[in-house]
Amino acid sequence: MSTPSRPNYGLDAPGVVRNLTVIGAVLVLLGMLSGTVAADGPLGWLRHLQISFWAPGLALLLTAVVMIWGSRVGKVRFRERILDGIAWRGDEQVLDVGCGHGLMLLGAAKRLKTGNAIGIDLWQKEDQAGNSPEATMANARVEGVADRVELKDGDARKLPFADRSFDVILSSWALHNIYEREGRAIAVREIARVLKPGGRAALADIRHADEYAEVLRAAGLEVRRAGPSFLFVIPTYTVWASKPAGA
Ligand SMILES: C[S@@+](CC[C@H](N)C(=O)[O-])C[C@H]1O[C@@H](n2cnc3c(N)ncnc32)[C@H](O)[C@@H]1O
């Protein structure tokens, strides 16, 4: 098998993209069919419904296109903006929570010299198409950072790391996949626990940013919210947090 020349950071929410595409295509097809009905025939009244098929059909197809663009192009640009917001020394210990194909993980690893980047995930294929540690490691090899990347199977709600282990913690579009509020709060408290004093965290997500910010503040971190960014149609906000030195 030949080695790909570019990383594949995975199609997010593949089921949603598929449903938008199928329903959108069916509605556009119905719009086309109703437009071809003879004006004076018994089904001529259907012509008046054309716009009611076309408009939502095109809107759904456009949403699917934006989501595919977000997964293939937009999120890589977004990642670079987030990582540019961190003053890298090169020796950091980095954690990516819900790393999937390694978007944040590998981008961070490229900025390290002596540091290491660890990605933890449950590898759920409904959250990202083709999700697996093998796919992420293949991306790490393409990016030339496999020597400073480690992958772990695990749940954000029970991070298998000691307190104060990481200088930088990143998470992109992962925590909203924990459906219960208390489960998300536990995951965010875990992130606060394993962050070193003086460390920084950036949590980007399409939902629950205020919730993450509240939990981080309650854990004693300094917090600010950035965004929105519309690369997946629904606005993404990033919660930036710093753990005060000595905390
Ligand atoms: C939409 S994907 C995003 C992946 C990657 N962060 C990115 O930006 O491309 C969400 C990821 O979160 C992972 N995930 C969902 N719930 C998780 C949990 N409780 N603990 C760890 N990972 C989780 C999924 O397996 C999936 O890889």
PDB file of C-alpha atoms and ligand atoms in Angstrom:
ATOM      1  CA  MET A   1       0.000   0.000   0.000  1.00  0.00           C
ATOM      2  CA  SER A   2       1.465   3.426  -0.933  1.00  0.00           C
ATOM      3  CA  THR A   3       1.866   6.082   1.795  1.00  0.00           C
ATOM      4  CA  PRO A   4      -0.508   9.049   1.280  1.00  0.00           C
ATOM      5  CA  SER A   5       1.265  12.377   0.725  1.00  0.00           C
ATOM      6  CA  ARG A   6      -1.268  14.421   2.693  1.00  0.00           C
ATOM      7  CA  PRO A   7      -2.859  13.797   6.086  1.00  0.00           C
ATOM      8  CA  ASN A   8      -6.564  12.978   6.215  1.00  0.00           C
ATOM      9  CA  TYR A   9      -8.064  14.604   9.298  1.00  0.00           C
ATOM     10  CA  GLY A  10     -11.396  12.819   8.903  1.00  0.00           C
ATOM     11  CA  LEU A  11     -14.938  13.703   7.911  1.00  0.00           C
ATOM     12  CA  ASP A  12     -16.789  14.877  11.027  1.00  0.00           C
ATOM     13  CA  ALA A  13     -20.356  13.772  11.799  1.00  0.00           C
ATOM     14  CA  PRO A  14     -20.520  11.520   8.692  1.00  0.00           C
ATOM     15  CA  GLY A  15     -24.120  10.463   9.452  1.00  0.00           C
ATOM     16  CA  VAL A  16     -25.297  14.094   9.508  1.00  0.00           C
ATOM     17  CA  VAL A  17     -23.500  14.844   6.203  1.00  0.00           C
ATOM     18  CA  ARG A  18     -25.039  11.733   4.606  1.00  0.00           C
ATOM     19  CA  ASN A  19     -28.586  12.618   5.779  1.00  0.00           C
ATOM     20  CA  LEU A  20     -28.276  16.233   4.591  1.00  0.00           C
ATOM     21  CA  THR A  21     -27.038  15.046   1.181  1.00  0.00           C
ATOM     22  CA  VAL A  22     -29.721  12.361   0.684  1.00  0.00           C
ATOM     23  CA  ILE A  23     -32.676  14.480   1.875  1.00  0.00           C
ATOM     24  CA  GLY A  24     -31.370  17.546  -0.004  1.00  0.00           C
ATOM     25  CA  ALA A  25     -30.964  15.556  -3.245  1.00  0.00           C
ATOM     26  CA  VAL A  26     -34.469  14.040  -2.929  1.00  0.00           C
ATOM     27  CA  LEU A  27     -36.023  17.494  -2.412  1.00  0.00           C
ATOM     28  CA  VAL A  28     -34.125  18.963  -5.390  1.00  0.00           C
ATOM     29  CA  LEU A  29     -35.266  16.005  -7.515  1.00  0.00           C
ATOM     30  CA  LEU A  30     -38.879  16.569  -6.434  1.00  0.00           C
ATOM     31  CA  GLY A  31     -38.467  20.256  -7.318  1.00  0.00           C
ATOM     32  CA  MET A  32     -37.246  19.299 -10.789  1.00  0.00           C
ATOM     33  CA  LEU A  33     -40.057  16.790 -11.283  1.00  0.00           C
ATOM     34  CA  SER A  34     -42.786  19.178 -10.121  1.00  0.00           C
ATOM     35  CA  GLY A  35     -41.339  21.792 -12.490  1.00  0.00           C
ATOM     36  CA  THR A  36     -41.783  19.512 -15.482  1.00  0.00           C
ATOM     37  CA  VAL A  37     -45.479  18.760 -14.820  1.00  0.00           C
ATOM     38  CA  ALA A  38     -47.626  20.133 -17.683  1.00  0.00           C
ATOM     39  CA  ALA A  39     -49.240  23.425 -16.650  1.00  0.00           C
ATOM     40  CA  ASP A  40     -52.683  22.478 -17.798  1.00  0.00           C
ATOM     41  CA  GLY A  41     -52.595  18.771 -16.843  1.00  0.00           C
ATOM     42  CA  PRO A  42     -54.388  17.331 -13.790  1.00  0.00           C
ATOM     43  CA  LEU A  43     -51.146  17.609 -11.765  1.00  0.00           C
ATOM     44  CA  GLY A  44     -50.421  21.134 -12.995  1.00  0.00           C
ATOM     45  CA  TRP A  45     -50.955  22.543  -9.475  1.00  0.00           C
ATOM     46  CA  LEU A  46     -47.733  20.767  -8.466  1.00  0.00           C
ATOM     47  CA  ARG A  47     -45.772  23.474 -10.322  1.00  0.00           C
ATOM     48  CA  HIS A  48     -46.682  25.890  -7.512  1.00  0.00           C
ATOM     49  CA  LEU A  49     -44.834  23.640  -5.051  1.00  0.00           C
ATOM     50  CA  GLN A  50     -41.523  23.822  -6.953  1.00  0.00           C
ATOM     51  CA  ILE A  51     -39.972  26.438  -4.693  1.00  0.00           C
ATOM     52  CA  SER A  52     -41.017  24.537  -1.551  1.00  0.00           C
ATOM     53  CA  PHE A  53     -38.858  21.617  -2.750  1.00  0.00           C
ATOM     54  CA  TRP A  54     -35.973  23.579  -4.281  1.00  0.00           C
ATOM     55  CA  ALA A  55     -35.333  25.996  -1.443  1.00  0.00           C
ATOM     56  CA  PRO A  56     -34.931  23.555   1.467  1.00  0.00           C
ATOM     57  CA  GLY A  57     -33.259  20.991  -0.831  1.00  0.00           C
ATOM     58  CA  LEU A  58     -30.562  23.440  -1.912  1.00  0.00           C
ATOM     59  CA  ALA A  59     -30.132  24.702   1.662  1.00  0.00           C
ATOM     60  CA  LEU A  60     -29.523  21.145   2.909  1.00  0.00           C
ATOM     61  CA  LEU A  61     -27.068  20.376   0.081  1.00  0.00           C
ATOM     62  CA  LEU A  62     -25.214  23.628   0.724  1.00  0.00           C
ATOM     63  CA  THR A  63     -24.977  22.789   4.436  1.00  0.00           C
ATOM     64  CA  ALA A  64     -23.477  19.375   3.547  1.00  0.00           C
ATOM     65  CA  VAL A  65     -20.927  21.052   1.243  1.00  0.00           C
ATOM     66  CA  VAL A  66     -19.921  23.522   3.987  1.00  0.00           C
ATOM     67  CA  MET A  67     -19.536  20.651   6.482  1.00  0.00           C
ATOM     68  CA  ILE A  68     -17.311  18.690   4.072  1.00  0.00           C
ATOM     69  CA  TRP A  69     -15.250  21.845   3.408  1.00  0.00           C
ATOM     70  CA  GLY A  70     -15.001  22.369   7.176  1.00  0.00           C
ATOM     71  CA  SER A  71     -13.647  18.843   7.688  1.00  0.00           C
ATOM     72  CA  ARG A  72     -11.207  18.959   4.765  1.00  0.00           C
ATOM     73  CA  VAL A  73     -10.000  22.580   4.703  1.00  0.00           C
ATOM     74  CA  GLY A  74     -11.615  24.864   7.282  1.00  0.00           C
ATOM     75  CA  LYS A  75     -10.616  22.978  10.390  1.00  0.00           C
ATOM     76  CA  VAL A  76      -6.936  22.824   9.397  1.00  0.00           C
ATOM     77  CA  ARG A  77      -6.894  26.639   9.004  1.00  0.00           C
ATOM     78  CA  PHE A  78      -8.796  26.968  12.274  1.00  0.00           C
ATOM     79  CA  ARG A  79      -6.244  24.713  14.020  1.00  0.00           C
ATOM     80  CA  GLU A  80      -3.356  26.888  12.890  1.00  0.00           C
ATOM     81  CA  ARG A  81      -5.067  29.991  14.274  1.00  0.00           C
ATOM     82  CA  ILE A  82      -5.572  28.274  17.644  1.00  0.00           C
ATOM     83  CA  LEU A  83      -1.993  26.974  17.799  1.00  0.00           C
ATOM     84  CA  ASP A  84      -0.629  30.400  16.793  1.00  0.00           C
ATOM     85  CA  GLY A  85      -2.290  31.697  19.981  1.00  0.00           C
ATOM     86  CA  ILE A  86       0.136  29.697  22.140  1.00  0.00           C
ATOM     87  CA  ALA A  87       3.717  30.861  22.854  1.00  0.00           C
ATOM     88  CA  TRP A  88       5.497  27.558  22.160  1.00  0.00           C
ATOM     89  CA  ARG A  89       8.888  26.787  23.706  1.00  0.00           C
ATOM     90  CA  GLY A  90       9.149  23.366  22.063  1.00  0.00           C
ATOM     91  CA  ASP A  91       9.507  21.283  25.218  1.00  0.00           C
ATOM     92  CA  GLU A  92       5.825  21.128  26.174  1.00  0.00           C
ATOM     93  CA  GLN A  93       3.856  18.063  27.202  1.00  0.00           C
ATOM     94  CA  VAL A  94       0.644  18.310  25.161  1.00  0.00           C
ATOM     95  CA  LEU A  95      -2.667  16.458  25.472  1.00  0.00           C
ATOM     96  CA  ASP A  96      -5.404  16.365  22.802  1.00  0.00           C
ATOM     97  CA  VAL A  97      -8.703  15.137  24.301  1.00  0.00           C
ATOM     98  CA  GLY A  98     -10.845  13.353  21.673  1.00  0.00           C
ATOM     99  CA  CYS A  99      -8.041  13.662  19.117  1.00  0.00           C
ATOM    100  CA  GLY A 100      -9.692  11.623  16.335  1.00  0.00           C
ATOM    101  CA  HIS A 101      -7.409  11.699  13.274  1.00  0.00           C
ATOM    102  CA  GLY A 102      -5.027  14.017  15.147  1.00  0.00           C
ATOM    103  CA  LEU A 103      -5.948  17.502  13.960  1.00  0.00           C
ATOM    104  CA  MET A 104      -4.784  19.422  17.048  1.00  0.00           C
ATOM    105  CA  LEU A 105      -2.432  16.676  18.216  1.00  0.00           C
ATOM    106  CA  LEU A 106      -0.257  16.604  15.105  1.00  0.00           C
ATOM    107  CA  GLY A 107      -0.411  20.350  14.544  1.00  0.00           C
ATOM    108  CA  ALA A 108       0.923  20.786  18.089  1.00  0.00           C
ATOM    109  CA  ALA A 109       3.531  18.029  17.608  1.00  0.00           C
ATOM    110  CA  LYS A 110       4.900  19.925  14.600  1.00  0.00           C
ATOM    111  CA  ARG A 111       5.650  22.844  16.938  1.00  0.00           C
ATOM    112  CA  LEU A 112       7.562  20.688  19.440  1.00  0.00           C
ATOM    113  CA  LYS A 113      11.297  20.002  19.565  1.00  0.00           C
ATOM    114  CA  THR A 114      11.839  17.951  22.712  1.00  0.00           C
ATOM    115  CA  GLY A 115       8.242  17.794  23.961  1.00  0.00           C
ATOM    116  CA  ASN A 116       5.635  15.090  23.418  1.00  0.00           C
ATOM    117  CA  ALA A 117       2.013  15.077  22.306  1.00  0.00           C
ATOM    118  CA  ILE A 118      -0.492  12.521  23.593  1.00  0.00           C
ATOM    119  CA  GLY A 119      -3.891  11.938  22.000  1.00  0.00           C
ATOM    120  CA  ILE A 120      -6.687  10.172  23.849  1.00  0.00           C
ATOM    121  CA  ASP A 121      -9.880   8.964  22.241  1.00  0.00           C
ATOM    122  CA  LEU A 122     -12.691   6.402  22.210  1.00  0.00           C
ATOM    123  CA  TRP A 123     -12.336   6.255  18.378  1.00  0.00           C
ATOM    124  CA  GLN A 124     -16.107   6.497  17.730  1.00  0.00           C
ATOM    125  CA  LYS A 125     -16.778   6.141  14.008  1.00  0.00           C
ATOM    126  CA  GLU A 126     -20.144   7.942  14.206  1.00  0.00           C
ATOM    127  CA  ASP A 127     -18.297  11.077  15.368  1.00  0.00           C
ATOM    128  CA  GLN A 128     -15.621  10.888  12.667  1.00  0.00           C
ATOM    129  CA  ALA A 129     -15.511   8.604   9.608  1.00  0.00           C
ATOM    130  CA  GLY A 130     -12.729   5.978   9.630  1.00  0.00           C
ATOM    131  CA  ASN A 131     -11.712   6.868  13.197  1.00  0.00           C
ATOM    132  CA  SER A 132      -8.926   4.646  14.567  1.00  0.00           C
ATOM    133  CA  PRO A 133      -5.507   4.920  16.226  1.00  0.00           C
ATOM    134  CA  GLU A 134      -3.983   3.367  13.089  1.00  0.00           C
ATOM    135  CA  ALA A 135      -5.389   6.171  10.904  1.00  0.00           C
ATOM    136  CA  THR A 136      -4.032   8.794  13.330  1.00  0.00           C
ATOM    137  CA  MET A 137      -0.592   7.187  13.442  1.00  0.00           C
ATOM    138  CA  ALA A 138      -0.569   7.076   9.623  1.00  0.00           C
ATOM    139  CA  ASN A 139      -1.225  10.844   9.674  1.00  0.00           C
ATOM    140  CA  ALA A 140       1.586  11.299  12.219  1.00  0.00           C
ATOM    141  CA  ARG A 141       3.987   9.572   9.811  1.00  0.00           C
ATOM    142  CA  VAL A 142       2.805  11.760   6.905  1.00  0.00           C
ATOM    143  CA  GLU A 143       3.362  14.867   9.067  1.00  0.00           C
ATOM    144  CA  GLY A 144       6.815  13.561  10.108  1.00  0.00           C
ATOM    145  CA  VAL A 145       6.039  13.675  13.869  1.00  0.00           C
ATOM    146  CA  ALA A 146       5.433   9.998  14.742  1.00  0.00           C
ATOM    147  CA  ASP A 147       8.492  10.003  17.051  1.00  0.00           C
ATOM    148  CA  ARG A 148       6.920  12.553  19.410  1.00  0.00           C
ATOM    149  CA  VAL A 149       3.298  11.350  19.351  1.00  0.00           C
ATOM    150  CA  GLU A 150       1.581   8.792  21.573  1.00  0.00           C
ATOM    151  CA  LEU A 151      -2.009   7.548  21.347  1.00  0.00           C
ATOM    152  CA  LYS A 152      -4.145   6.168  24.156  1.00  0.00           C
ATOM    153  CA  ASP A 153      -7.560   4.534  24.279  1.00  0.00           C
ATOM    154  CA  GLY A 154      -9.570   6.289  26.945  1.00  0.00           C
ATOM    155  CA  ASP A 155     -12.494   8.416  28.024  1.00  0.00           C
ATOM    156  CA  ALA A 156     -12.282  12.171  28.583  1.00  0.00           C
ATOM    157  CA  ARG A 157     -14.269  11.626  31.786  1.00  0.00           C
ATOM    158  CA  LYS A 158     -11.477   9.544  33.334  1.00  0.00           C
ATOM    159  CA  LEU A 159      -8.141  10.790  32.050  1.00  0.00           C
ATOM    160  CA  PRO A 160      -5.431   8.235  32.873  1.00  0.00           C
ATOM    161  CA  PHE A 161      -2.860  10.853  33.889  1.00  0.00           C
ATOM    162  CA  ALA A 162      -1.527  12.253  37.143  1.00  0.00           C
ATOM    163  CA  ASP A 163      -2.565  15.732  38.326  1.00  0.00           C
ATOM    164  CA  ARG A 164      -0.578  18.578  36.699  1.00  0.00           C
ATOM    165  CA  SER A 165       0.881  16.525  33.819  1.00  0.00           C
ATOM    166  CA  PHE A 166       0.418  18.796  30.769  1.00  0.00           C
ATOM    167  CA  ASP A 167       1.594  22.252  29.713  1.00  0.00           C
ATOM    168  CA  VAL A 168      -0.968  22.507  26.902  1.00  0.00           C
ATOM    169  CA  ILE A 169      -4.341  20.759  26.581  1.00  0.00           C
ATOM    170  CA  LEU A 170      -6.327  20.947  23.359  1.00  0.00           C
ATOM    171  CA  SER A 171      -9.723  19.582  22.374  1.00  0.00           C
ATOM    172  CA  SER A 172     -11.661  20.198  19.175  1.00  0.00           C
ATOM    173  CA  TRP A 173     -15.300  19.287  18.528  1.00  0.00           C
ATOM    174  CA  ALA A 174     -15.083  16.341  20.919  1.00  0.00           C
ATOM    175  CA  LEU A 175     -16.732  17.171  24.258  1.00  0.00           C
ATOM    176  CA  HIS A 176     -20.234  17.830  22.843  1.00  0.00           C
ATOM    177  CA  ASN A 177     -20.278  14.123  21.983  1.00  0.00           C
ATOM    178  CA  ILE A 178     -20.722  13.476  25.706  1.00  0.00           C
ATOM    179  CA  TYR A 179     -24.472  13.913  25.851  1.00  0.00           C
ATOM    180  CA  GLU A 180     -25.067  14.396  29.599  1.00  0.00           C
ATOM    181  CA  ARG A 181     -24.242  17.768  31.151  1.00  0.00           C
ATOM    182  CA  GLU A 182     -22.681  16.147  34.230  1.00  0.00           C
ATOM    183  CA  GLY A 183     -20.499  13.929  31.996  1.00  0.00           C
ATOM    184  CA  ARG A 184     -19.193  17.027  30.158  1.00  0.00           C
ATOM    185  CA  ALA A 185     -18.543  18.776  33.477  1.00  0.00           C
ATOM    186  CA  ILE A 186     -16.559  15.753  34.715  1.00  0.00           C
ATOM    187  CA  ALA A 187     -14.483  15.780  31.492  1.00  0.00           C
ATOM    188  CA  VAL A 188     -13.736  19.518  31.809  1.00  0.00           C
ATOM    189  CA  ARG A 189     -12.795  19.088  35.505  1.00  0.00           C
ATOM    190  CA  GLU A 190     -10.451  16.283  34.412  1.00  0.00           C
ATOM    191  CA  ILE A 191      -8.819  18.673  31.938  1.00  0.00           C
ATOM    192  CA  ALA A 192      -8.367  21.254  34.717  1.00  0.00           C
ATOM    193  CA  ARG A 193      -6.899  18.566  36.981  1.00  0.00           C
ATOM    194  CA  VAL A 194      -4.218  17.334  34.563  1.00  0.00           C
ATOM    195  CA  LEU A 195      -3.182  20.846  33.423  1.00  0.00           C
ATOM    196  CA  LYS A 196       0.057  22.092  35.019  1.00  0.00           C
ATOM    197  CA  PRO A 197       0.093  25.417  36.893  1.00  0.00           C
ATOM    198  CA  GLY A 198       1.064  27.989  34.267  1.00  0.00           C
ATOM    199  CA  GLY A 199      -0.401  25.731  31.569  1.00  0.00           C
ATOM    200  CA  ARG A 200      -2.965  26.644  28.896  1.00  0.00           C
ATOM    201  CA  ALA A 201      -6.014  24.857  27.544  1.00  0.00           C
ATOM    202  CA  ALA A 202      -8.063  25.579  24.400  1.00  0.00           C
ATOM    203  CA  LEU A 203     -11.408  23.801  24.034  1.00  0.00           C
ATOM    204  CA  ALA A 204     -13.170  24.406  20.691  1.00  0.00           C
ATOM    205  CA  ASP A 205     -16.718  23.158  20.225  1.00  0.00           C
ATOM    206  CA  ILE A 206     -20.010  23.775  18.468  1.00  0.00           C
ATOM    207  CA  ARG A 207     -22.003  23.601  21.709  1.00  0.00           C
ATOM    208  CA  HIS A 208     -21.699  24.122  25.476  1.00  0.00           C
ATOM    209  CA  ALA A 209     -18.841  26.684  25.483  1.00  0.00           C
ATOM    210  CA  ASP A 210     -20.470  28.622  28.358  1.00  0.00           C
ATOM    211  CA  GLU A 211     -20.770  25.413  30.321  1.00  0.00           C
ATOM    212  CA  TYR A 212     -17.066  24.592  29.834  1.00  0.00           C
ATOM    213  CA  ALA A 213     -16.112  28.127  30.854  1.00  0.00           C
ATOM    214  CA  GLU A 214     -18.206  27.922  34.037  1.00  0.00           C
ATOM    215  CA  VAL A 215     -16.627  24.597  35.087  1.00  0.00           C
ATOM    216  CA  LEU A 216     -13.097  25.860  34.371  1.00  0.00           C
ATOM    217  CA  ARG A 217     -13.689  29.058  36.366  1.00  0.00           C
ATOM    218  CA  ALA A 218     -15.057  27.035  39.264  1.00  0.00           C
ATOM    219  CA  ALA A 219     -11.830  24.965  39.120  1.00  0.00           C
ATOM    220  CA  GLY A 220      -9.826  28.180  39.629  1.00  0.00           C
ATOM    221  CA  LEU A 221      -8.685  28.797  36.030  1.00  0.00           C
ATOM    222  CA  GLU A 222      -8.675  32.137  34.201  1.00  0.00           C
ATOM    223  CA  VAL A 223     -11.025  31.859  31.244  1.00  0.00           C
ATOM    224  CA  ARG A 224     -11.925  33.736  28.069  1.00  0.00           C
ATOM    225  CA  ARG A 225     -14.169  32.782  25.177  1.00  0.00           C
ATOM    226  CA  ALA A 226     -13.280  33.398  21.503  1.00  0.00           C
ATOM    227  CA  GLY A 227     -15.343  33.103  18.355  1.00  0.00           C
ATOM    228  CA  PRO A 228     -17.651  32.429  16.698  1.00  0.00           C
ATOM    229  CA  SER A 229     -16.256  30.635  13.681  1.00  0.00           C
ATOM    230  CA  PHE A 230     -18.753  29.155  11.242  1.00  0.00           C
ATOM    231  CA  LEU A 231     -16.775  26.387   9.561  1.00  0.00           C
ATOM    232  CA  PHE A 232     -19.395  23.746  10.420  1.00  0.00           C
ATOM    233  CA  VAL A 233     -22.372  26.137   9.861  1.00  0.00           C
ATOM    234  CA  ILE A 234     -23.201  25.952  13.580  1.00  0.00           C
ATOM    235  CA  PRO A 235     -20.924  28.475  15.364  1.00  0.00           C
ATOM    236  CA  THR A 236     -17.762  27.121  17.010  1.00  0.00           C
ATOM    237  CA  TYR A 237     -16.525  28.909  20.134  1.00  0.00           C
ATOM    238  CA  THR A 238     -13.126  28.346  21.729  1.00  0.00           C
ATOM    239  CA  VAL A 239     -12.757  28.467  25.483  1.00  0.00           C
ATOM    240  CA  TRP A 240      -9.205  29.496  26.420  1.00  0.00           C
ATOM    241  CA  ALA A 241      -8.112  28.770  29.975  1.00  0.00           C
ATOM    242  CA  SER A 242      -4.913  29.344  31.961  1.00  0.00           C
ATOM    243  CA  LYS A 243      -4.074  27.740  35.270  1.00  0.00           C
ATOM    244  CA  PRO A 244      -2.447  30.291  37.557  1.00  0.00           C
ATOM    245  CA  ALA A 245       1.108  29.423  38.632  1.00  0.00           C
ATOM    246  CA  GLY A 246       0.973  27.910  42.113  1.00  0.00           C
ATOM    247  CA  ALA A 247      -2.605  26.587  41.660  1.00  0.00           C
TER     248      ALA A 247
HETATM  249  C1  LIG B   1     -15.970  15.152  15.692  1.00  0.00           C
HETATM  250  S1  LIG B   1     -14.603  14.174  16.206  1.00  0.00           S
HETATM  251  C2  LIG B   1     -13.315  15.404  16.308  1.00  0.00           C
HETATM  252  C3  LIG B   1     -11.954  14.774  16.267  1.00  0.00           C
HETATM  253  C4  LIG B   1     -10.775  15.742  16.278  1.00  0.00           C
HETATM  254  N1  LIG B   1     -10.665  16.406  17.561  1.00  0.00           N
HETATM  255  C5  LIG B   1     -10.897  16.769  15.177  1.00  0.00           C
HETATM  256  O1  LIG B   1     -11.044  17.965  15.475  1.00  0.00           O
HETATM  257  O2  LIG B   1     -10.833  16.398  14.008  1.00  0.00           O
HETATM  258  C6  LIG B   1     -14.962  13.868  17.940  1.00  0.00           C
HETATM  259  C7  LIG B   1     -13.977  12.913  18.593  1.00  0.00           C
HETATM  260  O3  LIG B   1     -14.246  12.826  19.991  1.00  0.00           O
HETATM  261  C8  LIG B   1     -14.115  11.468  20.382  1.00  0.00           C
HETATM  262  N2  LIG B   1     -14.873  11.294  21.637  1.00  0.00           N
HETATM  263  C9  LIG B   1     -16.202  11.386  21.820  1.00  0.00           C
HETATM  264  N3  LIG B   1     -16.521  11.186  23.111  1.00  0.00           N
HETATM  265  C10 LIG B   1     -15.346  10.968  23.765  1.00  0.00           C
HETATM  266  C11 LIG B   1     -15.004  10.715  25.117  1.00  0.00           C
HETATM  267  N4  LIG B   1     -15.944  10.637  26.078  1.00  0.00           N
HETATM  268  N5  LIG B   1     -13.708  10.547  25.437  1.00  0.00           N
HETATM  269  C12 LIG B   1     -12.744  10.622  24.482  1.00  0.00           C
HETATM  270  N6  LIG B   1     -13.001  10.868  23.182  1.00  0.00           N
HETATM  271  C13 LIG B   1     -14.294  11.039  22.831  1.00  0.00           C
HETATM  272  C14 LIG B   1     -14.666  10.697  19.205  1.00  0.00           C
HETATM  273  O4  LIG B   1     -14.300   9.341  19.213  1.00  0.00           O
HETATM  274  C15 LIG B   1     -14.063  11.486  18.049  1.00  0.00           C
HETATM  275  O5  LIG B   1     -12.783  11.036  17.717  1.00  0.00           O
END
